[in-house]
Structures are given as C-alpha cells and as structure tokens.
C-alpha cells in the first residue's frame, strides 16, 4: 500500500515546491475577462473549479446584450401602446358620426384592435422587465464569481509561500502570508456586502415584473387600484400601527438623508431653485461610476431616454415609456412601482425648471407629495458620474397615511432605497450598455 502511495505523494510535494502547479492561474479577476481560464491547475482541483468557470461563462455572457434587448422590448411596448391610443382616438372620433350597421362594424373592429394592441404592449413590457431583472442578476453573480476567482488566484501562491517561502522558524514571514490571505478573504466579503444593494434592486425589479404580469393578466387593474385607494383612505396604516408605536418613530433624525428647512437653493453652484418654502426635505447622492461622458452628454441622455430612466413615470398603461423630457411646463403622470392608487402612489407633476445639469419638478394638486418639489442633478465630477436628488415638502406621505411622530427620516430612507436608487441603476445601465 505504502509503495503505491508514497511515490505519488513525493511527486505532489515536488510539484508544490517547484510552483509548477500554479502555472495558468489568473493574475487578477477584477477585469472584464475575469475567469478566462485556469489552465495548468492541478487536475484534482480543476474538477471542482470547472463548474464555477462554466457558471461564469453562462451567467456573465453578454450583459450589454441583455440590456439592449430589454431596452428594445421596452421601446416596442411604448410604440405599440401609441398605436392602441390611435385606435382609441379614432373610435372616439367616429362615435356619433356614422350610423347603422357600418358604425357597429367599424366600432367593433377598432375596439378589438385597441384592446389587442394594448395587450401586446403589456406583454412586451413584461418581457422588458424580465430581461432587466436578468441584467441585475447577471451583474450580482458576475461580481461574486469574479471575487471568488480573485481569491482563488492567490491560494496557490499563498500555500507555496507559507510552506516553502521561508524557513520553518521564520514565523513573522509566515504570519505575513496568513495576513495577506486574510486580507484577500476580506475583499471577497466586502464584495458580497456591496452586492446587497444590487440584490435589493433586483427584488424591486421583481416587484415591477409581478406588477406588470398582474396588469397584463387582469385588464381591469385600475378598478382594483381605485378600490385599494378607497380602503387606504378609510383605514390609513397609521391608525392600525399607531397603538403599536408605528414605523417611523424608531429611526433617528439626520441618519438617512433627511433634512429640515431646505431653503431655495438645493445645490450650491448650480442654477437649480425651489419656488416654495418648505419645512422638510431629503438629500441623496449616488456614484454612477467612471464615465467619459461630459455633463452635457449625461443630461442629453437623461432627457432623450427620460421615460426609461425616470422610474416614477412608468405608468401602468405604457403611455410614457418612450417619453422625453421636453422642457419647462411639461406635465408627467407618476406612479410608484406602476401602481395607480390615486393620492397614494400616483399623481401628476410639472417640470418646473430645466438646467444645464438637471431639472426640478413640482407636485400638482392630487399628488401625494403636494405641495413639494424635487431637484435632480446629473454631472461628471473628475471622471465619475454623480447623480443627486434633493426633495422639499411640508408633509411626508407617511404622515398623510396616518403615521405619527417625525416621519421624515423614514420617508427619506424610503425615497432613497425604493425610488431614486433604482433611477441610479437605470442611469448606470444606460451609461454602461446603452451606447
């Protein structure tokens, strides 16, 4: 038994000592071609690495292609909905103008065509949401797999340095090797933590997908949303949660972007201005990553692709998917996650100001944030895209729903992670994949 095992063990020891078994390990997995191959790795370990390598190839694939496909489907949904609206307008125009059997035939045909095209638009939007969810999942998985390869690429060298890189009694050098390996593990852990936000964004994409599916399957969705609005009006959540202490009370002020007495100037050095005088507000800033686009180009992109990146404009009827930011005075319908509950998740806003580096909107009467304004700033700062959102208002939606106490910190946090963080990722995707 020993005569057959020992020679193999001796050969393995010689391979470890020579370092030949580490040939082919990727020097770094942080670049776009991470995991390009682990050729030369020991065959015994390769069988465990190969599935990870194949997973990377399958998942990382072509995220830009996925994004382009999702954008194409979304644009198509908006175009089809425009056709549906043309049929609907034609139906309205001929009503009362044509009599008899001909009128019934024409009206019936237009009704069918209008309904059919709207259904196509709904299902196209569902496809778009599914692909956008795939894009986010790909980004999260790719980042984690690349971090794994980064750690793997140091294992071979770390083991060799620990076993053969110093004399057995040079404990300080061996401790250094252990420390370097621990630091590398910490980088992987940090990568996992940083992906929590991406995972949450993927969950919100899933919610939008579910909402679009429900809308495509149940064409009378607006009646259900109106009913929900009536229920919330009669039984606000705060009236039920109040006796239990409510949601906002446990969140300390000043911790998640909430501000007070925001004043008329949301950004120093910018032309943005608030017209009203408000007691409450929030301020959030998002790093969009490196970019070679100028501030002017970033804002041109934002204005041209407004319906695709400005999440509150994603109305359930698909009518604003291809909308552009045309200028001051423009009226935009808004909804949260595409849910049209009047006074709770939906209402109209007006484009109050367009500047060289952003725009300002104001809520109209009937909008849950009325009276209130929000200023958006998008610019290139030292080669990185920076997106800023500053809100100003007198009351939060949470207060209007019946929550007691200071609800501004909770509302500022909700606005950050549930609305504007998603717009951040849409802008990142457009910068990275949309050109």
Short mmCIF file of C-alpha atoms in Angstrom, two decimals:
data_model
loop_
_atom_site.label_atom_id
_atom_site.label_comp_id
_atom_site.label_asym_id
_atom_site.label_seq_id
_atom_site.Cartn_x
_atom_site.Cartn_y
_atom_site.Cartn_z
CA UNK A 1 0.00 0.00 0.00
CA UNK A 2 2.73 2.39 1.01
CA UNK A 3 4.77 1.61 -2.10
CA UNK A 4 1.98 2.90 -4.35
CA UNK A 5 1.06 5.98 -2.34
CA UNK A 6 4.45 7.39 -1.43
CA UNK A 7 5.75 7.95 -4.97
CA UNK A 8 2.60 9.94 -5.79
CA UNK A 9 2.99 11.91 -2.60
CA UNK A 10 6.63 12.62 -3.42
CA UNK A 11 5.64 13.83 -6.89
CA UNK A 12 2.97 16.09 -5.45
CA UNK A 13 5.46 17.52 -2.94
CA UNK A 14 7.96 18.24 -5.73
CA UNK A 15 5.22 19.99 -7.72
CA UNK A 16 4.31 22.11 -4.71
CA UNK A 17 7.91 23.01 -4.06
CA UNK A 18 8.61 23.92 -7.69
CA UNK A 19 5.49 26.02 -8.02
CA UNK A 20 4.70 24.47 -11.42
CA UNK A 21 1.18 23.61 -10.30
CA UNK A 22 0.28 27.31 -10.05
CA UNK A 23 1.01 27.96 -13.74
CA UNK A 24 -2.01 29.35 -15.53
CA UNK A 25 -3.75 30.87 -12.54
CA UNK A 26 -5.25 34.26 -13.46
CA UNK A 27 -3.16 37.12 -12.03
CA UNK A 28 -6.31 39.14 -11.26
CA UNK A 29 -10.02 38.61 -11.62
CA UNK A 30 -11.03 42.24 -11.33
CA UNK A 31 -11.02 42.97 -15.06
CA UNK A 32 -13.75 42.27 -17.60
CA UNK A 33 -12.14 38.98 -18.67
CA UNK A 34 -12.06 37.51 -15.18
CA UNK A 35 -12.16 33.73 -15.12
CA UNK A 36 -10.83 33.46 -18.64
CA UNK A 37 -9.29 30.10 -17.77
CA UNK A 38 -7.43 28.25 -15.08
CA UNK A 39 -5.31 26.13 -17.42
CA UNK A 40 -2.40 24.36 -15.80
CA UNK A 41 -4.16 24.00 -12.46
CA UNK A 42 -3.86 20.61 -10.80
CA UNK A 43 -6.30 18.13 -12.31
CA UNK A 44 -7.56 17.12 -8.88
CA UNK A 45 -8.67 20.69 -8.15
CA UNK A 46 -9.75 21.51 -11.69
CA UNK A 47 -12.79 19.24 -11.42
CA UNK A 48 -14.04 21.47 -8.61
CA UNK A 49 -13.16 24.72 -10.37
CA UNK A 50 -14.59 23.80 -13.77
CA UNK A 51 -18.28 24.16 -12.78
CA UNK A 52 -17.52 27.63 -11.39
CA UNK A 53 -15.75 28.56 -14.61
CA UNK A 54 -18.68 27.28 -16.68
CA UNK A 55 -21.10 29.17 -14.48
CA UNK A 56 -19.21 32.37 -15.12
CA UNK A 57 -19.29 31.78 -18.87
CA UNK A 58 -23.04 31.13 -18.80
CA UNK A 59 -24.01 33.92 -16.43
CA UNK A 60 -21.58 36.68 -17.34
CA UNK A 61 -22.24 36.04 -21.04
CA UNK A 62 -23.28 39.33 -22.51
CA UNK A 63 -24.96 41.69 -20.02
CA UNK A 64 -24.80 44.51 -22.56
CA UNK A 65 -26.77 42.38 -24.99
CA UNK A 66 -29.36 41.63 -22.31
CA UNK A 67 -29.68 45.33 -21.56
CA UNK A 68 -30.03 46.27 -25.22
CA UNK A 69 -32.73 43.61 -25.63
CA UNK A 70 -34.63 44.85 -22.58
CA UNK A 71 -34.45 48.43 -23.84
CA UNK A 72 -35.68 47.34 -27.28
CA UNK A 73 -38.67 45.49 -25.77
CA UNK A 74 -39.49 48.47 -23.57
CA UNK A 75 -39.33 50.88 -26.52
CA UNK A 76 -41.50 48.50 -28.54
CA UNK A 77 -44.09 48.40 -25.73
CA UNK A 78 -44.32 52.20 -25.81
CA UNK A 79 -44.66 52.23 -29.59
CA UNK A 80 -47.40 49.60 -29.58
CA UNK A 81 -49.27 51.50 -26.87
CA UNK A 82 -49.16 54.61 -29.07
CA UNK A 83 -50.89 52.61 -31.80
CA UNK A 84 -53.50 51.45 -29.30
CA UNK A 85 -54.18 55.05 -28.36
CA UNK A 86 -54.57 55.98 -32.05
CA UNK A 87 -57.23 53.30 -32.41
CA UNK A 88 -58.95 54.56 -29.28
CA UNK A 89 -58.95 58.16 -30.54
CA UNK A 90 -60.32 57.03 -33.88
CA UNK A 91 -63.09 55.16 -32.08
CA UNK A 92 -63.95 58.31 -30.11
CA UNK A 93 -63.97 60.48 -33.24
CA UNK A 94 -66.34 58.29 -35.27
CA UNK A 95 -68.78 57.82 -32.39
CA UNK A 96 -71.98 59.59 -33.38
CA UNK A 97 -70.68 60.37 -36.86
CA UNK A 98 -71.50 57.09 -38.56
CA UNK A 99 -74.88 55.38 -38.22
CA UNK A 100 -76.30 51.93 -38.67
CA UNK A 101 -74.63 48.59 -39.24
CA UNK A 102 -71.45 50.16 -40.67
CA UNK A 103 -70.91 52.09 -37.46
CA UNK A 104 -71.24 48.95 -35.35
CA UNK A 105 -68.80 47.04 -37.56
CA UNK A 106 -66.21 49.84 -37.53
CA UNK A 107 -66.57 50.45 -33.79
CA UNK A 108 -66.29 46.74 -33.08
CA UNK A 109 -63.16 46.41 -35.20
CA UNK A 110 -61.48 49.43 -33.61
CA UNK A 111 -62.38 48.20 -30.12
CA UNK A 112 -60.81 44.82 -30.80
CA UNK A 113 -57.70 46.38 -32.35
CA UNK A 114 -57.30 48.83 -29.48
CA UNK A 115 -57.61 46.11 -26.86
CA UNK A 116 -55.31 43.75 -28.74
CA UNK A 117 -52.53 46.29 -29.20
CA UNK A 118 -52.72 47.33 -25.55
CA UNK A 119 -52.37 43.66 -24.54
CA UNK A 120 -49.31 43.33 -26.79
CA UNK A 121 -47.84 46.43 -25.15
CA UNK A 122 -48.44 44.95 -21.68
CA UNK A 123 -46.75 41.67 -22.54
CA UNK A 124 -43.86 43.47 -24.25
CA UNK A 125 -43.31 45.43 -21.08
CA UNK A 126 -43.35 42.17 -19.10
CA UNK A 127 -40.57 40.85 -21.35
CA UNK A 128 -38.60 44.03 -20.79
CA UNK A 129 -38.94 43.75 -17.00
CA UNK A 130 -37.84 40.12 -17.10
CA UNK A 131 -34.72 40.99 -19.08
CA UNK A 132 -33.92 43.90 -16.77
CA UNK A 133 -34.14 41.51 -13.85
CA UNK A 134 -31.71 39.21 -15.69
CA UNK A 135 -29.29 42.10 -16.19
CA UNK A 136 -29.27 42.80 -12.46
CA UNK A 137 -28.88 39.13 -11.58
CA UNK A 138 -26.00 38.82 -14.05
CA UNK A 139 -24.24 41.81 -12.51
CA UNK A 140 -24.56 40.43 -8.99
CA UNK A 141 -23.48 36.91 -9.95
CA UNK A 142 -20.60 38.09 -12.11
CA UNK A 143 -19.23 40.28 -9.36
CA UNK A 144 -19.35 37.46 -6.82
CA UNK A 145 -17.84 34.89 -9.18
CA UNK A 146 -15.03 37.27 -10.14
CA UNK A 147 -14.33 37.90 -6.46
CA UNK A 148 -14.13 34.14 -5.98
CA UNK A 149 -11.57 33.85 -8.76
CA UNK A 150 -9.63 36.72 -7.22
CA UNK A 151 -9.37 34.73 -4.00
CA UNK A 152 -8.63 31.50 -5.85
CA UNK A 153 -5.79 33.10 -7.78
CA UNK A 154 -3.92 33.75 -4.54
CA UNK A 155 -4.44 30.35 -2.93
CA UNK A 156 -1.71 28.58 -4.88
CA UNK A 157 0.87 31.26 -4.26
CA UNK A 158 -0.20 31.65 -0.64
CA UNK A 159 0.17 27.96 0.15
CA UNK A 160 3.53 27.81 -1.60
CA UNK A 161 4.82 30.88 0.25
CA UNK A 162 3.60 29.55 3.55
CA UNK A 163 5.13 26.07 3.11
CA UNK A 164 8.31 26.82 1.18
CA UNK A 165 8.74 30.61 1.08
CA UNK A 166 10.68 30.87 4.34
CA UNK A 167 12.48 28.68 6.82
CA UNK A 168 10.20 26.96 9.34
CA UNK A 169 11.33 29.20 12.18
CA UNK A 170 10.72 32.49 10.31
CA UNK A 171 7.29 32.85 11.86
CA UNK A 172 6.96 36.57 11.10
CA UNK A 173 7.13 35.86 7.33
CA UNK A 174 4.59 33.07 7.62
CA UNK A 175 2.35 35.38 9.66
CA UNK A 176 2.60 37.93 6.84
CA UNK A 177 1.43 35.31 4.33
CA UNK A 178 -1.54 34.46 6.56
CA UNK A 179 -2.36 38.17 6.92
CA UNK A 180 -2.27 38.72 3.15
CA UNK A 181 -4.55 35.76 2.58
CA UNK A 182 -6.94 37.02 5.28
CA UNK A 183 -6.98 40.46 3.63
CA UNK A 184 -7.91 38.84 0.34
CA UNK A 185 -10.73 36.93 2.01
CA UNK A 186 -11.90 40.24 3.49
CA UNK A 187 -12.08 41.69 -0.03
CA UNK A 188 -14.40 38.89 -1.07
CA UNK A 189 -16.57 39.52 1.98
CA UNK A 190 -16.68 43.23 1.13
CA UNK A 191 -17.72 42.32 -2.41
CA UNK A 192 -20.62 40.29 -1.04
CA UNK A 193 -21.70 43.15 1.22
CA UNK A 194 -21.55 45.66 -1.62
CA UNK A 195 -23.85 43.43 -3.66
CA UNK A 196 -26.62 43.64 -1.08
CA UNK A 197 -27.84 46.88 -2.70
CA UNK A 198 -27.80 45.21 -6.12
CA UNK A 199 -29.77 42.30 -4.74
CA UNK A 200 -32.37 44.66 -3.26
CA UNK A 201 -32.63 46.42 -6.59
CA UNK A 202 -33.20 43.05 -8.24
CA UNK A 203 -36.03 42.42 -5.79
CA UNK A 204 -37.61 45.72 -6.80
CA UNK A 205 -37.26 44.72 -10.44
CA UNK A 206 -39.04 41.50 -9.50
CA UNK A 207 -41.85 43.53 -7.92
CA UNK A 208 -42.23 45.55 -11.11
CA UNK A 209 -42.27 42.35 -13.13
CA UNK A 210 -45.01 40.94 -10.89
CA UNK A 211 -46.96 44.19 -11.19
CA UNK A 212 -46.69 44.14 -14.98
CA UNK A 213 -47.72 40.50 -15.09
CA UNK A 214 -50.78 41.21 -12.96
CA UNK A 215 -51.62 44.15 -15.21
CA UNK A 216 -51.28 42.05 -18.36
CA UNK A 217 -53.43 39.27 -16.94
CA UNK A 218 -56.08 41.48 -15.30
CA UNK A 219 -57.08 44.25 -17.71
CA UNK A 220 -59.36 45.84 -15.10
CA UNK A 221 -56.41 46.54 -12.78
CA UNK A 222 -57.26 50.23 -12.38
CA UNK A 223 -60.58 49.34 -10.72
CA UNK A 224 -58.68 47.24 -8.19
CA UNK A 225 -56.20 50.06 -7.57
CA UNK A 226 -59.03 52.55 -7.09
CA UNK A 227 -60.54 50.16 -4.53
CA UNK A 228 -57.20 49.93 -2.71
CA UNK A 229 -57.07 53.71 -2.63
CA UNK A 230 -60.52 53.88 -1.05
CA UNK A 231 -59.54 51.32 1.58
CA UNK A 232 -56.35 53.22 2.45
CA UNK A 233 -58.34 56.43 2.71
CA UNK A 234 -60.83 54.85 5.13
CA UNK A 235 -58.28 52.81 7.09
CA UNK A 236 -54.86 54.50 6.93
CA UNK A 237 -51.98 52.25 8.09
CA UNK A 238 -51.07 54.64 10.88
CA UNK A 239 -54.43 54.17 12.57
CA UNK A 240 -53.62 50.47 12.88
CA UNK A 241 -49.90 50.71 13.62
CA UNK A 242 -50.18 53.75 15.88
CA UNK A 243 -51.04 51.77 19.02
CA UNK A 244 -48.03 49.56 18.35
CA UNK A 245 -45.66 52.50 18.14
CA UNK A 246 -45.72 52.93 14.36
CA UNK A 247 -42.91 52.52 11.85
CA UNK A 248 -41.04 55.85 11.76
CA UNK A 249 -40.56 56.55 15.47
CA UNK A 250 -37.53 54.28 15.92
CA UNK A 251 -35.46 55.92 13.18
CA UNK A 252 -33.16 58.71 14.41
CA UNK A 253 -33.27 62.05 12.63
CA UNK A 254 -30.39 63.02 10.38
CA UNK A 255 -29.28 59.44 9.72
CA UNK A 256 -30.54 58.62 6.23
CA UNK A 257 -30.56 61.82 4.24
CA UNK A 258 -33.43 63.67 5.94
CA UNK A 259 -33.05 67.46 6.06
CA UNK A 260 -35.01 70.35 7.56
CA UNK A 261 -35.73 73.87 6.26
CA UNK A 262 -34.06 73.01 2.93
CA UNK A 263 -34.19 76.57 1.58
CA UNK A 264 -34.47 77.76 -2.04
CA UNK A 265 -31.06 76.51 -3.26
CA UNK A 266 -30.80 72.71 -3.43
CA UNK A 267 -27.25 72.68 -4.87
CA UNK A 268 -24.53 75.24 -4.32
CA UNK A 269 -23.05 76.46 -7.56
CA UNK A 270 -25.99 75.27 -9.66
CA UNK A 271 -28.93 77.15 -11.17
CA UNK A 272 -31.46 74.84 -9.50
CA UNK A 273 -34.08 76.69 -7.46
CA UNK A 274 -37.07 75.78 -5.32
CA UNK A 275 -40.03 78.15 -5.60
CA UNK A 276 -41.80 77.24 -2.36
CA UNK A 277 -40.71 77.45 1.26
CA UNK A 278 -40.78 74.04 2.98
CA UNK A 279 -40.12 72.62 6.43
CA UNK A 280 -38.88 69.13 5.48
CA UNK A 281 -36.72 67.50 2.86
CA UNK A 282 -34.07 64.94 1.96
CA UNK A 283 -30.78 64.90 0.07
CA UNK A 284 -29.26 61.82 -1.58
CA UNK A 285 -26.13 61.43 -3.71
CA UNK A 286 -25.26 58.42 -5.90
CA UNK A 287 -21.96 57.48 -7.51
CA UNK A 288 -22.62 56.18 -11.04
CA UNK A 289 -19.05 55.02 -11.62
CA UNK A 290 -16.41 56.08 -14.14
CA UNK A 291 -17.58 57.73 -17.36
CA UNK A 292 -16.13 59.57 -20.33
CA UNK A 293 -19.43 61.40 -20.91
CA UNK A 294 -19.48 65.12 -20.18
CA UNK A 295 -22.12 66.74 -18.01
CA UNK A 296 -23.82 67.97 -21.17
CA UNK A 297 -23.85 64.48 -22.70
CA UNK A 298 -25.15 62.91 -19.49
CA UNK A 299 -28.07 65.32 -19.40
CA UNK A 300 -28.80 64.85 -23.10
CA UNK A 301 -29.00 61.11 -22.43
CA UNK A 302 -31.29 61.71 -19.45
CA UNK A 303 -33.63 63.96 -21.44
CA UNK A 304 -33.79 61.68 -24.52
CA UNK A 305 -34.29 58.47 -22.52
CA UNK A 306 -36.39 60.05 -19.79
CA UNK A 307 -39.22 57.52 -19.86
CA UNK A 308 -36.75 54.65 -19.50
CA UNK A 309 -34.72 56.02 -16.59
CA UNK A 310 -37.17 58.19 -14.62
CA UNK A 311 -38.88 55.43 -12.64
CA UNK A 312 -41.90 57.39 -11.32
CA UNK A 313 -43.06 57.97 -14.92
CA UNK A 314 -43.58 54.25 -15.53
CA UNK A 315 -47.35 54.42 -15.76
CA UNK A 316 -49.19 51.12 -15.94
CA UNK A 317 -50.79 51.98 -19.30
CA UNK A 318 -47.32 52.07 -21.00
CA UNK A 319 -48.09 55.52 -22.42
CA UNK A 320 -44.92 57.20 -21.15
CA UNK A 321 -42.27 54.54 -21.81
CA UNK A 322 -40.76 56.46 -24.74
CA UNK A 323 -41.35 59.91 -23.26
CA UNK A 324 -38.64 62.57 -23.48
CA UNK A 325 -38.02 65.47 -21.11
CA UNK A 326 -39.14 68.26 -23.43
CA UNK A 327 -38.89 71.34 -21.22
CA UNK A 328 -40.45 73.51 -18.59
CA UNK A 329 -44.21 73.24 -18.16
CA UNK A 330 -44.34 69.58 -19.21
CA UNK A 331 -46.88 67.53 -17.23
CA UNK A 332 -45.93 63.95 -16.30
CA UNK A 333 -48.11 61.28 -14.73
CA UNK A 334 -46.32 59.40 -11.97
CA UNK A 335 -46.81 56.19 -10.04
CA UNK A 336 -44.85 54.12 -7.54
CA UNK A 337 -43.95 50.68 -8.96
CA UNK A 338 -46.55 51.26 -11.67
CA UNK A 339 -49.40 51.14 -9.14
CA UNK A 340 -52.04 53.76 -9.88
CA UNK A 341 -53.62 54.29 -6.46
CA UNK A 342 -54.86 57.92 -6.56
CA UNK A 343 -53.39 60.14 -3.87
CA UNK A 344 -51.26 57.31 -2.51
CA UNK A 345 -48.94 56.06 -5.27
CA UNK A 346 -49.94 58.23 -8.22
CA UNK A 347 -50.45 61.85 -9.27
CA UNK A 348 -49.22 64.48 -11.73
CA UNK A 349 -46.03 66.52 -11.60
CA UNK A 350 -44.88 69.55 -13.59
CA UNK A 351 -41.37 70.14 -14.94
CA UNK A 352 -40.67 73.43 -13.23
CA UNK A 353 -37.10 74.06 -14.36
CA UNK A 354 -34.51 72.57 -16.73
CA UNK A 355 -30.86 73.49 -16.12
CA UNK A 356 -27.54 72.59 -17.72
CA UNK A 357 -27.01 69.85 -15.14
CA UNK A 358 -30.51 68.66 -14.27
CA UNK A 359 -34.11 69.64 -13.69
CA UNK A 360 -36.67 70.45 -10.98
CA UNK A 361 -40.19 69.04 -10.71
CA UNK A 362 -43.16 70.17 -8.62
CA UNK A 363 -46.09 68.03 -7.45
CA UNK A 364 -49.54 69.10 -8.64
CA UNK A 365 -52.66 69.04 -6.51
CA UNK A 366 -53.78 65.42 -6.05
CA UNK A 367 -50.22 64.09 -5.97
CA UNK A 368 -49.32 62.50 -2.59
CA UNK A 369 -46.32 64.84 -2.22
CA UNK A 370 -48.26 68.04 -2.91
CA UNK A 371 -47.09 70.65 -2.10
CA UNK A 372 -43.48 69.74 -2.77
CA UNK A 373 -40.57 69.94 -5.20
CA UNK A 374 -37.66 67.65 -6.13
CA UNK A 375 -34.40 68.76 -7.78
CA UNK A 376 -32.26 66.34 -9.82
CA UNK A 377 -28.63 66.96 -10.68
CA UNK A 378 -26.51 64.81 -13.05
CA UNK A 379 -22.90 65.66 -13.83
CA UNK A 380 -19.36 64.47 -14.45
CA UNK A 381 -17.16 65.04 -11.41
CA UNK A 382 -13.50 64.17 -12.02
CA UNK A 383 -14.36 61.42 -14.50
CA UNK A 384 -17.22 59.88 -12.49
CA UNK A 385 -20.94 60.23 -12.97
CA UNK A 386 -22.66 61.77 -9.94
CA UNK A 387 -26.44 61.79 -9.52
CA UNK A 388 -28.08 63.88 -6.79
CA UNK A 389 -31.70 64.10 -5.67
CA UNK A 390 -32.97 66.72 -3.22
CA UNK A 391 -36.60 66.88 -2.11
CA UNK A 392 -38.51 69.60 -0.26
CA UNK A 393 -42.04 69.37 1.19
CA UNK A 394 -44.21 70.18 4.20
CA UNK A 395 -45.55 66.69 4.97
CA UNK A 396 -44.49 63.16 4.09
CA UNK A 397 -46.71 60.52 2.53
CA UNK A 398 -46.34 58.56 5.78
CA UNK A 399 -47.87 61.42 7.73
CA UNK A 400 -50.73 61.65 5.25
CA UNK A 401 -51.36 57.93 5.75
CA UNK A 402 -51.75 58.41 9.49
CA UNK A 403 -48.31 57.63 10.92
CA UNK A 404 -47.46 59.77 13.94
CA UNK A 405 -44.27 61.43 15.12
CA UNK A 406 -41.43 62.65 12.94
CA UNK A 407 -41.80 60.57 9.77
CA UNK A 408 -39.19 62.47 7.76
CA UNK A 409 -36.23 60.13 8.46
CA UNK A 410 -38.27 57.07 7.46
CA UNK A 411 -39.61 58.77 4.34
CA UNK A 412 -36.12 59.98 3.35
CA UNK A 413 -34.85 56.41 3.64
CA UNK A 414 -37.75 55.00 1.63
CA UNK A 415 -37.24 57.60 -1.11
CA UNK A 416 -33.56 56.67 -1.22
CA UNK A 417 -33.71 52.89 -1.46
CA UNK A 418 -37.08 52.41 -3.15
CA UNK A 419 -37.20 55.12 -5.81
CA UNK A 420 -34.04 57.09 -6.53
CA UNK A 421 -31.58 54.20 -6.04
CA UNK A 422 -33.44 52.43 -8.85
CA UNK A 423 -33.07 55.51 -11.04
CA UNK A 424 -29.36 55.42 -10.19
CA UNK A 425 -29.07 51.87 -11.54
CA UNK A 426 -31.05 52.77 -14.67
CA UNK A 427 -28.64 55.62 -15.34
CA UNK A 428 -25.66 53.32 -14.69
CA UNK A 429 -27.04 50.76 -17.14
CA UNK A 430 -27.64 53.45 -19.76
CA UNK A 431 -24.11 54.81 -19.32
CA UNK A 432 -22.53 51.35 -19.44
CA UNK A 433 -24.59 49.45 -22.00
CA UNK A 434 -26.72 51.98 -23.85
CA UNK A 435 -24.15 53.41 -26.22
#
